[in-house]
Amino acid sequence: MFSQNEKWPAKKLKQDLTIFKEIREKANSGLYKYRNKKQIDSIYNWAFSKIKEPQQLIEFYKILLQITDFEGSLHNDTTLPDDFEKQYSLGNVFFPYPVKIIQNQLILNFENTEIPLGSQIHSINGIETKKILASLYKYYTTDGYNITGKSIGIGSSFSKYFEMEYGPQKSFLVEYSLPNQAQKLIKSVSSVSNEIRKENFKKRFSLPSDSLQYQKAKEKYSFKIISEKTALFSVHTFVIGRNAKDKLHLAYKKYLDSCFQYLSNHPEIKNLIVDIRNNGGGTDPNDIVTFSYLTQKPYRENSSAYVNFQKIPFTQNLVYEETEPQKQQEERKDFEDEIKEEFPKLINQKYIQDQKFNPLLQPDKNSFKGQIFLLISPRIASAGSLFASLVAGNTNAIVIGEETMGGYFGHNGHTPIEYELPNTKIKTRFSIVNLEQDVPKKANQIFGRGVIPDHNVSQTLEDFMQNKDTQFEYTLKLINTK
């Protein structure tokens, strides 16, 4: 059992940091995707310089988080040992109310009797909001240099992140102003337990408009005719079966066929709104199959892909799904066999993907020929952002909303691997396939950033107070003016 206040010898922490670095150099193909070697070496020099004296596990963890986030992959995840995190979260130590970032302001997102709904928070316990938000970015990874996606993590886990960053608090002195007012007010609010923190989040004011960003959608996809000339296709996740043979995927493919056959038979429907704002990703080939109904040209999933290894390095630190040694050996062999099959050739110290795993694909015969309007948000990640990139780069789509957290040009994905550090038992997870998406360069798309919309539309405070769907209403107006 870990003690919350126990200090770890600097020697043991440096051993773990060294292994953390070596694992990533050997196994993580995305290590230098957004940062050069000098920058990566520099952050490790900083990290080692922070470990001169014994320190608590939580402080060492925050150093590892800074590195994990700096690399720039939303599939990166570094986690505390389970028993430590449970112990650390005991007692009334959490900020009581959910918050939401709206146009770079921290807004109270809960109806209560202490601080009115929609109030802007300027500081907590004397720490300015701007400083708080910047300090919490490391707790939620995004692709490249993206910042917008961090609002998703902060929106769901602000109280938890605040406690990790600034320690357990008995109360919170909140400096705030009422909606659309300049005068600053101060209120002291009591901290709450982890259970109440979670319950309050479930009762947040914005639930009707953002429930799908944080919960599994019961209705994963839908199709509606919303006017004589406009249809709406929504796909809230690509977690639709495990592979191309799964019955859930086959049902989805059948549904897509019926929807787009209907559009093909009704040429008067000239506009198609494709809403993927809640899509945090999922499994192949759901994203690629969906795209086949929107494109007029042959396409590939990616233009290139590679991994760093065929034989897993640091197997002594590997986290297995299996518990028995014999089954662990089989699990490792299966993993390596799949890697060798898909990435057989070593070229310039990279194992390159065999093209049979990345074939040239054709548009569906019923692919939509009219005007596409793609709705995007900071929630979009992984397979969701790959799909958004293909649509934004290779169709006539007008893209509306906010920058995605997943990269436009590429990402590290597909195949996750997890390691455990020997001393602290902190786990670190990342995806090993470095891929470049099959998209063209565009004037408004920036390396290291997510998909940038053609029309940048975010919710205003007034729309938040009414739970309005700002982007959808904007899109309908845009269609009507055309």
CSV table of C-alpha atoms in Angstrom, one decimal:
chain,number,residue,atom,x,y,z
A,1,MET,CA,0.0,0.0,0.0
A,2,PHE,CA,1.3,3.4,-1.0
A,3,SER,CA,1.4,6.2,1.5
A,4,GLN,CA,0.2,9.5,0.2
A,5,ASN,CA,2.9,11.5,2.1
A,6,GLU,CA,5.7,9.0,1.7
A,7,LYS,CA,8.8,10.5,0.0
A,8,TRP,CA,10.7,8.4,-2.5
A,9,PRO,CA,14.5,8.3,-2.7
A,10,ALA,CA,15.8,10.4,-5.6
A,11,LYS,CA,17.8,7.4,-6.8
A,12,LYS,CA,14.7,5.3,-7.3
A,13,LEU,CA,12.8,8.1,-9.1
A,14,LYS,CA,15.8,8.7,-11.4
A,15,GLN,CA,15.9,4.9,-12.2
A,16,ASP,CA,12.2,5.0,-13.2
A,17,LEU,CA,12.7,8.2,-15.3
A,18,THR,CA,15.6,6.6,-17.1
A,19,ILE,CA,13.5,3.6,-18.0
A,20,PHE,CA,10.6,5.8,-19.0
A,21,LYS,CA,12.9,7.6,-21.4
A,22,GLU,CA,14.5,4.5,-22.8
A,23,ILE,CA,11.2,2.8,-23.4
A,24,ARG,CA,9.9,5.7,-25.4
A,25,GLU,CA,13.1,6.0,-27.4
A,26,LYS,CA,12.9,2.3,-28.4
A,27,ALA,CA,9.1,1.7,-28.7
A,28,ASN,CA,7.4,5.1,-29.3
A,29,SER,CA,7.5,5.9,-33.1
A,30,GLY,CA,5.9,9.3,-32.3
A,31,LEU,CA,8.6,10.5,-30.0
A,32,TYR,CA,10.0,13.0,-32.6
A,33,LYS,CA,6.8,13.6,-34.5
A,34,TYR,CA,6.3,17.1,-33.2
A,35,ARG,CA,9.5,17.7,-31.2
A,36,ASN,CA,13.1,17.3,-32.4
A,37,LYS,CA,15.7,15.4,-30.4
A,38,LYS,CA,17.1,18.5,-28.9
A,39,GLN,CA,13.7,19.5,-27.5
A,40,ILE,CA,13.1,16.0,-26.1
A,41,ASP,CA,16.5,15.9,-24.6
A,42,SER,CA,15.9,19.3,-23.1
A,43,ILE,CA,12.7,18.2,-21.3
A,44,TYR,CA,14.4,15.2,-19.9
A,45,ASN,CA,17.3,17.4,-18.6
A,46,TRP,CA,14.6,19.5,-16.9
A,47,ALA,CA,12.9,16.4,-15.5
A,48,PHE,CA,16.2,15.0,-14.0
A,49,SER,CA,17.0,18.4,-12.6
A,50,LYS,CA,13.7,18.4,-10.6
A,51,ILE,CA,14.7,15.1,-8.9
A,52,LYS,CA,17.5,16.2,-6.6
A,53,GLU,CA,15.8,15.4,-3.3
A,54,PRO,CA,13.4,12.7,-2.1
A,55,GLN,CA,9.8,13.6,-3.2
A,56,GLN,CA,6.2,12.4,-3.0
A,57,LEU,CA,4.9,10.1,-5.7
A,58,ILE,CA,2.4,12.7,-6.9
A,59,GLU,CA,5.2,15.2,-7.6
A,60,PHE,CA,7.2,12.7,-9.6
A,61,TYR,CA,3.9,11.8,-11.5
A,62,LYS,CA,3.4,15.4,-12.5
A,63,ILE,CA,6.9,15.5,-14.0
A,64,LEU,CA,6.1,12.4,-16.1
A,65,LEU,CA,2.8,14.0,-17.2
A,66,GLN,CA,4.6,17.1,-18.4
A,67,ILE,CA,6.8,14.8,-20.6
A,68,THR,CA,3.8,12.7,-21.8
A,69,ASP,CA,1.9,15.7,-22.8
A,70,PHE,CA,4.9,17.5,-24.5
A,71,GLU,CA,5.3,14.6,-27.0
A,72,GLY,CA,1.9,15.5,-28.5
A,73,SER,CA,-0.2,12.4,-28.9
A,74,LEU,CA,-3.8,12.0,-27.6
A,75,HIS,CA,-3.1,8.3,-27.3
A,76,ASN,CA,-0.4,9.0,-24.6
A,77,ASP,CA,-1.6,8.2,-21.1
A,78,THR,CA,0.4,8.0,-17.9
A,79,THR,CA,-1.4,6.8,-14.8
A,80,LEU,CA,-0.9,6.5,-11.0
A,81,PRO,CA,-1.0,3.1,-9.4
A,82,ASP,CA,-4.7,2.3,-8.6
A,83,ASP,CA,-4.4,1.9,-4.9
A,84,PHE,CA,-2.5,5.2,-4.6
A,85,GLU,CA,-5.1,7.1,-6.7
A,86,LYS,CA,-8.0,5.7,-4.6
A,87,GLN,CA,-6.2,6.7,-1.3
A,88,TYR,CA,-5.3,10.2,-2.7
A,89,SER,CA,-9.0,10.8,-3.5
A,90,LEU,CA,-10.4,10.1,0.0
A,91,GLY,CA,-12.1,12.8,2.1
A,92,ASN,CA,-13.8,16.1,1.3
A,93,VAL,CA,-11.0,17.6,-0.8
A,94,PHE,CA,-12.6,18.5,-4.2
A,95,PHE,CA,-13.9,21.7,-5.7
A,96,PRO,CA,-17.7,21.1,-5.6
A,97,TYR,CA,-19.0,22.4,-8.9
A,98,PRO,CA,-18.6,21.4,-12.6
A,99,VAL,CA,-17.2,24.1,-14.9
A,100,LYS,CA,-17.0,24.7,-18.6
A,101,ILE,CA,-14.6,26.6,-20.8
A,102,ILE,CA,-16.6,29.0,-23.0
A,103,GLN,CA,-14.7,31.3,-25.3
A,104,ASN,CA,-11.5,31.0,-23.1
A,105,GLN,CA,-13.4,31.8,-19.9
A,106,LEU,CA,-14.0,29.4,-17.0
A,107,ILE,CA,-17.8,29.3,-16.5
A,108,LEU,CA,-19.7,27.8,-13.6
A,109,ASN,CA,-21.8,24.9,-15.0
A,110,PHE,CA,-24.1,24.0,-12.1
A,111,GLU,CA,-27.3,25.5,-10.6
A,112,ASN,CA,-26.7,26.1,-6.9
A,113,THR,CA,-27.3,28.6,-4.1
A,114,GLU,CA,-23.8,29.8,-3.6
A,115,ILE,CA,-22.4,31.0,-6.9
A,116,PRO,CA,-24.9,31.6,-9.7
A,117,LEU,CA,-24.9,29.5,-12.9
A,118,GLY,CA,-23.0,31.1,-15.7
A,119,SER,CA,-20.7,33.1,-13.4
A,120,GLN,CA,-17.1,33.6,-14.7
A,121,ILE,CA,-14.5,32.4,-12.3
A,122,HIS,CA,-11.5,34.7,-12.1
A,123,SER,CA,-9.4,33.0,-9.4
A,124,ILE,CA,-9.6,30.2,-6.9
A,125,ASN,CA,-7.6,30.4,-3.6
A,126,GLY,CA,-5.7,33.4,-5.0
A,127,ILE,CA,-4.6,31.6,-8.2
A,128,GLU,CA,-5.7,33.3,-11.4
A,129,THR,CA,-7.8,31.2,-13.8
A,130,LYS,CA,-5.4,31.6,-16.7
A,131,LYS,CA,-2.6,30.1,-14.5
A,132,ILE,CA,-4.9,27.3,-13.3
A,133,LEU,CA,-5.9,26.3,-16.8
A,134,ALA,CA,-2.3,26.3,-18.1
A,135,SER,CA,-1.2,24.1,-15.2
A,136,LEU,CA,-4.0,21.6,-15.9
A,137,TYR,CA,-3.2,21.1,-19.6
A,138,LYS,CA,-0.7,18.3,-18.9
A,139,TYR,CA,-3.5,16.1,-17.4
A,140,TYR,CA,-5.2,15.6,-20.8
A,141,THR,CA,-3.2,14.9,-23.9
A,142,THR,CA,-4.0,16.1,-27.4
A,143,ASP,CA,-2.3,15.7,-30.8
A,144,GLY,CA,0.6,18.0,-31.7
A,145,TYR,CA,0.3,21.5,-30.2
A,146,ASN,CA,-3.5,21.5,-29.9
A,147,ILE,CA,-5.0,23.3,-26.9
A,148,THR,CA,-8.8,23.3,-27.7
A,149,GLY,CA,-9.1,19.6,-27.0
A,150,LYS,CA,-7.9,20.1,-23.4
A,151,SER,CA,-11.2,21.8,-22.7
A,152,ILE,CA,-12.8,18.3,-22.9
A,153,GLY,CA,-10.7,16.9,-20.1
A,154,ILE,CA,-10.9,20.1,-18.0
A,155,GLY,CA,-14.7,20.2,-18.5
A,156,SER,CA,-15.1,16.6,-17.1
A,157,SER,CA,-12.3,16.4,-14.5
A,158,PHE,CA,-11.6,20.0,-13.3
A,159,SER,CA,-12.0,19.2,-9.6
A,160,LYS,CA,-9.9,16.1,-9.9
A,161,TYR,CA,-7.1,17.8,-11.8
A,162,PHE,CA,-7.2,20.8,-9.4
A,163,GLU,CA,-6.7,18.5,-6.4
A,164,MET,CA,-3.8,16.7,-8.1
A,165,GLU,CA,-2.1,20.0,-9.1
A,166,TYR,CA,-2.7,22.0,-5.9
A,167,GLY,CA,-3.3,19.4,-3.3
A,168,PRO,CA,-6.3,18.6,-1.1
A,169,GLN,CA,-8.3,21.7,-0.1
A,170,LYS,CA,-10.8,22.1,2.8
A,171,SER,CA,-12.4,25.1,1.1
A,172,PHE,CA,-12.1,27.3,-1.9
A,173,LEU,CA,-12.1,31.1,-2.0
A,174,VAL,CA,-13.7,31.8,-5.4
A,175,GLU,CA,-13.4,35.2,-7.1
A,176,TYR,CA,-16.1,35.5,-9.7
A,177,SER,CA,-18.4,37.9,-11.6
A,178,LEU,CA,-22.0,37.4,-12.5
A,179,PRO,CA,-22.9,36.7,-16.2
A,180,ASN,CA,-22.2,39.7,-18.4
A,181,GLN,CA,-21.1,41.9,-15.4
A,182,ALA,CA,-17.7,43.3,-14.6
A,183,GLN,CA,-17.9,43.6,-10.8
A,184,LYS,CA,-15.8,40.9,-9.0
A,185,LEU,CA,-17.3,39.1,-6.0
A,186,ILE,CA,-15.8,36.6,-3.5
A,187,LYS,CA,-17.4,33.5,-2.0
A,188,SER,CA,-15.9,30.7,0.1
A,189,VAL,CA,-17.3,27.3,-0.8
A,190,SER,CA,-16.7,24.0,1.1
A,191,SER,CA,-14.9,21.1,-0.6
A,192,VAL,CA,-16.8,17.8,-1.3
A,193,SER,CA,-16.1,14.1,-1.6
A,194,ASN,CA,-15.2,12.3,-4.8
A,195,GLU,CA,-18.7,10.8,-4.9
A,196,ILE,CA,-20.4,14.1,-4.7
A,197,ARG,CA,-18.0,15.6,-7.3
A,198,LYS,CA,-19.1,12.8,-9.7
A,199,GLU,CA,-22.8,13.2,-8.9
A,200,ASN,CA,-22.6,17.0,-9.4
A,201,PHE,CA,-21.0,16.4,-12.8
A,202,LYS,CA,-23.9,14.2,-13.8
A,203,LYS,CA,-26.2,17.0,-12.9
A,204,ARG,CA,-24.3,19.7,-14.7
A,205,PHE,CA,-26.4,22.4,-16.4
A,206,SER,CA,-25.0,21.7,-19.9
A,207,LEU,CA,-25.9,18.0,-19.8
A,208,PRO,CA,-28.7,18.4,-22.5
A,209,SER,CA,-26.2,19.8,-25.0
A,210,ASP,CA,-23.0,18.0,-24.2
A,211,SER,CA,-24.0,14.6,-22.8
A,212,LEU,CA,-22.6,12.7,-25.8
A,213,GLN,CA,-19.2,14.2,-25.3
A,214,TYR,CA,-18.7,12.4,-22.0
A,215,GLN,CA,-21.1,9.4,-22.1
A,216,LYS,CA,-21.4,6.4,-24.5
A,217,ALA,CA,-24.1,7.1,-27.0
A,218,LYS,CA,-27.1,4.7,-26.9
A,219,GLU,CA,-27.9,5.8,-30.5
A,220,LYS,CA,-24.4,5.7,-32.1
A,221,TYR,CA,-25.6,6.9,-35.5
A,222,SER,CA,-28.7,8.4,-37.0
A,223,PHE,CA,-30.1,9.8,-40.3
A,224,LYS,CA,-32.9,12.4,-40.6
A,225,ILE,CA,-34.5,14.5,-43.4
A,226,ILE,CA,-34.7,17.9,-41.8
A,227,SER,CA,-36.0,19.9,-44.8
A,228,GLU,CA,-37.0,19.5,-48.4
A,229,LYS,CA,-33.3,20.0,-49.5
A,230,THR,CA,-31.3,19.0,-46.4
A,231,ALA,CA,-30.5,15.8,-44.6
A,232,LEU,CA,-28.6,15.2,-41.3
A,233,PHE,CA,-26.3,12.2,-40.8
A,234,SER,CA,-24.8,11.9,-37.3
A,235,VAL,CA,-22.2,9.4,-36.1
A,236,HIS,CA,-21.3,9.9,-32.5
A,237,THR,CA,-18.6,7.2,-32.3
A,238,PHE,CA,-16.7,4.7,-34.4
A,239,VAL,CA,-16.8,2.1,-31.6
A,240,ILE,CA,-19.2,0.0,-33.7
A,241,GLY,CA,-17.9,-3.6,-33.5
A,242,ARG,CA,-14.3,-4.8,-33.3
A,243,ASN,CA,-13.6,-5.4,-36.9
A,244,ALA,CA,-15.0,-5.7,-40.5
A,245,LYS,CA,-16.7,-9.1,-39.7
A,246,ASP,CA,-18.3,-8.0,-36.4
A,247,LYS,CA,-22.1,-8.0,-36.6
A,248,LEU,CA,-22.3,-4.5,-35.2
A,249,HIS,CA,-20.1,-3.2,-38.0
A,250,LEU,CA,-22.1,-5.2,-40.6
A,251,ALA,CA,-25.3,-3.7,-39.3
A,252,TYR,CA,-23.8,-0.2,-39.5
A,253,LYS,CA,-22.7,-0.8,-43.1
A,254,LYS,CA,-26.2,-2.0,-44.0
A,255,TYR,CA,-27.6,1.2,-42.4
A,256,LEU,CA,-25.2,3.4,-44.4
A,257,ASP,CA,-26.2,1.6,-47.6
A,258,SER,CA,-29.9,2.3,-47.0
A,259,CYS,CA,-29.3,6.0,-46.0
A,260,PHE,CA,-27.1,6.9,-49.0
A,261,GLN,CA,-29.3,4.9,-51.4
A,262,TYR,CA,-32.2,7.0,-50.3
A,263,LEU,CA,-30.1,10.2,-50.9
A,264,SER,CA,-29.1,8.8,-54.3
A,265,ASN,CA,-32.8,8.3,-55.2
A,266,HIS,CA,-33.7,11.8,-54.0
A,267,PRO,CA,-31.5,14.2,-55.9
A,268,GLU,CA,-33.6,17.1,-54.7
A,269,ILE,CA,-31.7,16.7,-51.3
A,270,LYS,CA,-28.7,18.8,-52.2
A,271,ASN,CA,-27.3,19.4,-48.7
A,272,LEU,CA,-26.0,16.8,-46.2
A,273,ILE,CA,-24.9,17.9,-42.7
A,274,VAL,CA,-22.5,15.3,-41.3
A,275,ASP,CA,-22.3,15.7,-37.5
A,276,ILE,CA,-19.3,14.1,-35.8
A,277,ARG,CA,-18.9,16.5,-32.9
A,278,ASN,CA,-19.0,13.8,-30.3
A,279,ASN,CA,-16.9,11.3,-32.1
A,280,GLY,CA,-13.8,10.4,-30.0
A,281,GLY,CA,-12.8,7.6,-32.3
A,282,GLY,CA,-13.1,3.8,-32.4
A,283,THR,CA,-12.2,0.9,-34.6
A,284,ASP,CA,-11.4,0.2,-38.2
A,285,PRO,CA,-13.0,0.1,-40.7
A,286,ASN,CA,-16.0,2.2,-39.5
A,287,ASP,CA,-14.3,5.5,-40.3
A,288,ILE,CA,-13.0,4.5,-43.7
A,289,VAL,CA,-16.3,2.8,-44.8
A,290,THR,CA,-18.2,6.0,-43.8
A,291,PHE,CA,-15.9,8.1,-45.9
A,292,SER,CA,-16.6,6.0,-49.0
A,293,TYR,CA,-20.1,7.5,-49.0
A,294,LEU,CA,-18.8,11.1,-49.1
A,295,THR,CA,-16.0,11.0,-51.6
A,296,GLN,CA,-15.9,11.0,-55.4
A,297,LYS,CA,-12.3,9.9,-55.7
A,298,PRO,CA,-10.3,6.7,-54.8
A,299,TYR,CA,-8.5,7.1,-51.4
A,300,ARG,CA,-6.3,5.3,-48.9
A,301,GLU,CA,-6.5,5.3,-45.1
A,302,ASN,CA,-3.0,6.8,-44.9
A,303,SER,CA,-0.2,7.9,-47.1
A,304,SER,CA,2.4,6.1,-45.0
A,305,ALA,CA,2.7,4.3,-41.7
A,306,TYR,CA,5.6,2.7,-39.7
A,307,VAL,CA,6.6,1.3,-36.3
A,308,ASN,CA,9.9,1.3,-34.4
A,309,PHE,CA,10.2,-2.4,-33.7
A,310,GLN,CA,9.1,-5.9,-34.5
A,311,LYS,CA,10.4,-7.4,-31.3
A,312,ILE,CA,8.9,-5.7,-28.2
A,313,PRO,CA,11.6,-3.9,-26.2
A,314,PHE,CA,11.6,-3.9,-22.4
A,315,THR,CA,9.4,-7.0,-22.0
A,316,GLN,CA,10.2,-7.1,-18.3
A,317,ASN,CA,8.2,-3.9,-17.9
A,318,LEU,CA,5.4,-4.8,-20.2
A,319,VAL,CA,1.8,-4.8,-18.9
A,320,TYR,CA,-0.1,-7.9,-20.1
A,321,GLU,CA,-3.8,-8.6,-20.3
A,322,GLU,CA,-3.0,-12.2,-19.3
A,323,THR,CA,-1.9,-13.2,-15.8
A,324,GLU,CA,-0.3,-16.6,-16.3
A,325,PRO,CA,3.4,-16.6,-17.6
A,326,GLN,CA,2.6,-19.1,-20.4
A,327,LYS,CA,-0.3,-17.1,-21.7
A,328,GLN,CA,1.7,-13.9,-21.4
A,329,GLN,CA,4.3,-15.4,-23.7
A,330,GLU,CA,1.6,-16.4,-26.2
A,331,GLU,CA,0.1,-12.9,-26.0
A,332,ARG,CA,3.5,-11.3,-26.7
A,333,LYS,CA,4.2,-13.7,-29.6
A,334,ASP,CA,0.8,-12.9,-31.2
A,335,PHE,CA,1.5,-9.2,-30.8
A,336,GLU,CA,4.9,-9.5,-32.5
A,337,ASP,CA,3.6,-11.8,-35.3
A,338,GLU,CA,0.9,-9.2,-36.2
A,339,ILE,CA,3.6,-6.4,-36.2
A,340,LYS,CA,5.9,-8.5,-38.4
A,341,GLU,CA,3.1,-9.2,-40.9
A,342,GLU,CA,1.9,-5.6,-41.2
A,343,PHE,CA,5.3,-3.9,-41.0
A,344,PRO,CA,7.8,-6.3,-42.6
A,345,LYS,CA,10.5,-4.2,-44.1
A,346,LEU,CA,13.2,-2.1,-42.2
A,347,ILE,CA,13.9,1.1,-44.2
A,348,ASN,CA,15.9,4.0,-42.6
A,349,GLN,CA,15.4,2.5,-39.1
A,350,LYS,CA,11.6,2.3,-39.6
A,351,TYR,CA,9.5,-0.8,-40.1
A,352,ILE,CA,7.2,0.2,-43.0
A,353,GLN,CA,3.6,-0.8,-43.5
A,354,ASP,CA,2.9,-3.4,-46.2
A,355,GLN,CA,0.6,-1.8,-48.8
A,356,LYS,CA,-1.8,-4.7,-48.6
A,357,PHE,CA,-2.9,-3.3,-45.3
A,358,ASN,CA,-3.5,0.1,-46.9
A,359,PRO,CA,-5.2,-0.6,-50.2
A,360,LEU,CA,-6.5,1.9,-52.6
A,361,LEU,CA,-10.3,2.2,-51.9
A,362,GLN,CA,-13.1,3.2,-54.1
A,363,PRO,CA,-16.1,5.6,-53.5
A,364,ASP,CA,-19.4,3.8,-52.9
A,365,LYS,CA,-21.7,3.8,-55.9
A,366,ASN,CA,-24.2,5.8,-53.8
A,367,SER,CA,-21.7,8.4,-52.6
A,368,PHE,CA,-23.3,11.8,-51.9
A,369,LYS,CA,-22.9,14.2,-54.8
A,370,GLY,CA,-24.3,17.4,-53.2
A,371,GLN,CA,-22.9,19.9,-50.7
A,372,ILE,CA,-21.4,18.5,-47.5
A,373,PHE,CA,-21.4,20.5,-44.2
A,374,LEU,CA,-19.1,18.8,-41.7
A,375,LEU,CA,-19.7,19.7,-38.0
A,376,ILE,CA,-16.6,19.3,-35.8
A,377,SER,CA,-15.5,20.0,-32.2
A,378,PRO,CA,-12.6,19.7,-29.8
A,379,ARG,CA,-14.0,16.3,-28.8
A,380,ILE,CA,-13.0,14.6,-32.1
A,381,ALA,CA,-10.0,12.3,-31.7
A,382,SER,CA,-8.3,9.2,-33.2
A,383,ALA,CA,-10.5,7.5,-35.9
A,384,GLY,CA,-12.9,10.5,-35.6
A,385,SER,CA,-10.2,13.0,-36.5
A,386,LEU,CA,-8.8,10.8,-39.3
A,387,PHE,CA,-12.3,10.7,-40.8
A,388,ALA,CA,-12.7,14.5,-40.3
A,389,SER,CA,-9.3,15.0,-42.0
A,390,LEU,CA,-10.3,12.9,-45.0
A,391,VAL,CA,-13.6,14.8,-45.4
A,392,ALA,CA,-12.0,18.2,-44.9
A,393,GLY,CA,-9.1,17.5,-47.2
A,394,ASN,CA,-10.7,15.4,-50.0
A,395,THR,CA,-14.3,16.5,-50.5
A,396,ASN,CA,-16.2,19.7,-51.1
A,397,ALA,CA,-17.2,19.9,-47.4
A,398,ILE,CA,-17.7,23.2,-45.7
A,399,VAL,CA,-16.3,22.6,-42.2
A,400,ILE,CA,-18.1,24.3,-39.3
A,401,GLY,CA,-17.3,24.4,-35.5
A,402,GLU,CA,-14.1,24.2,-33.5
A,403,GLU,CA,-10.7,22.7,-34.1
A,404,THR,CA,-10.5,19.0,-33.4
A,405,MET,CA,-8.1,17.6,-30.8
A,406,GLY,CA,-6.9,15.0,-33.3
A,407,GLY,CA,-4.3,16.0,-35.9
A,408,TYR,CA,-5.2,16.9,-39.5
A,409,PHE,CA,-1.9,15.6,-41.1
A,410,GLY,CA,-1.5,12.5,-39.0
A,411,HIS,CA,-1.2,10.9,-35.6
A,412,ASN,CA,0.1,7.9,-33.6
A,413,GLY,CA,-2.6,5.3,-33.3
A,414,HIS,CA,-4.0,1.8,-34.0
A,415,THR,CA,-1.9,-0.3,-31.7
A,416,PRO,CA,-1.5,0.6,-28.0
A,417,ILE,CA,1.2,-0.8,-25.7
A,418,GLU,CA,1.5,-0.3,-21.9
A,419,TYR,CA,4.5,-0.4,-19.6
A,420,GLU,CA,4.9,-0.3,-15.8
A,421,LEU,CA,7.8,1.5,-14.1
A,422,PRO,CA,9.6,-0.9,-11.7
A,423,ASN,CA,9.9,1.2,-8.6
A,424,THR,CA,6.8,3.5,-8.5
A,425,LYS,CA,4.5,1.2,-10.5
A,426,ILE,CA,3.3,4.2,-12.5
A,427,LYS,CA,2.0,2.9,-15.9
A,428,THR,CA,2.5,4.6,-19.2
A,429,ARG,CA,0.6,3.8,-22.4
A,430,PHE,CA,1.0,5.0,-26.0
A,431,SER,CA,0.2,3.9,-29.6
A,432,ILE,CA,3.0,2.6,-31.7
A,433,VAL,CA,1.9,3.2,-35.3
A,434,ASN,CA,3.1,6.6,-36.7
A,435,LEU,CA,0.9,7.4,-39.7
A,436,GLU,CA,0.5,10.2,-42.1
A,437,GLN,CA,-3.1,10.7,-43.3
A,438,ASP,CA,-4.0,10.7,-47.0
A,439,VAL,CA,-4.8,14.5,-47.1
A,440,PRO,CA,-3.5,17.4,-49.1
A,441,LYS,CA,-1.8,20.5,-47.8
A,442,LYS,CA,-4.4,23.3,-47.4
A,443,ALA,CA,-3.9,27.0,-46.6
A,444,ASN,CA,-5.9,26.8,-43.4
A,445,GLN,CA,-4.5,23.5,-42.1
A,446,ILE,CA,-1.4,23.9,-39.9
A,447,PHE,CA,1.1,21.2,-39.0
A,448,GLY,CA,0.8,20.0,-35.4
A,449,ARG,CA,-2.8,21.2,-35.2
A,450,GLY,CA,-6.2,19.6,-35.5
A,451,VAL,CA,-8.7,20.0,-38.3
A,452,ILE,CA,-9.3,23.7,-38.6
A,453,PRO,CA,-12.9,24.7,-39.5
A,454,ASP,CA,-13.7,27.0,-42.5
A,455,HIS,CA,-16.2,28.7,-40.2
A,456,ASN,CA,-15.0,28.9,-36.6
A,457,VAL,CA,-18.2,28.8,-34.5
A,458,SER,CA,-18.2,28.3,-30.7
A,459,GLN,CA,-20.9,28.5,-28.1
A,460,THR,CA,-21.5,31.9,-26.6
A,461,LEU,CA,-22.3,32.5,-22.9
A,462,GLU,CA,-25.9,33.5,-24.0
A,463,ASP,CA,-26.3,30.2,-25.9
A,464,PHE,CA,-24.8,28.2,-23.0
A,465,MET,CA,-27.4,29.7,-20.7
A,466,GLN,CA,-30.2,28.5,-23.1
A,467,ASN,CA,-28.4,25.2,-24.0
A,468,LYS,CA,-28.5,26.2,-27.6
A,469,ASP,CA,-26.8,24.2,-30.3
A,470,THR,CA,-24.8,27.1,-31.7
A,471,GLN,CA,-23.0,25.3,-34.6
A,472,PHE,CA,-26.1,23.5,-35.8
A,473,GLU,CA,-28.2,26.6,-35.9
A,474,TYR,CA,-25.3,28.5,-37.7
A,475,THR,CA,-25.2,25.7,-40.3
A,476,LEU,CA,-29.0,25.9,-41.0
A,477,LYS,CA,-28.7,29.6,-41.5
A,478,LEU,CA,-25.7,29.2,-43.8
A,479,ILE,CA,-27.7,26.7,-45.9
A,480,ASN,CA,-30.7,29.0,-46.1
A,481,THR,CA,-28.5,32.0,-47.2
A,482,LYS,CA,-27.0,29.8,-50.0
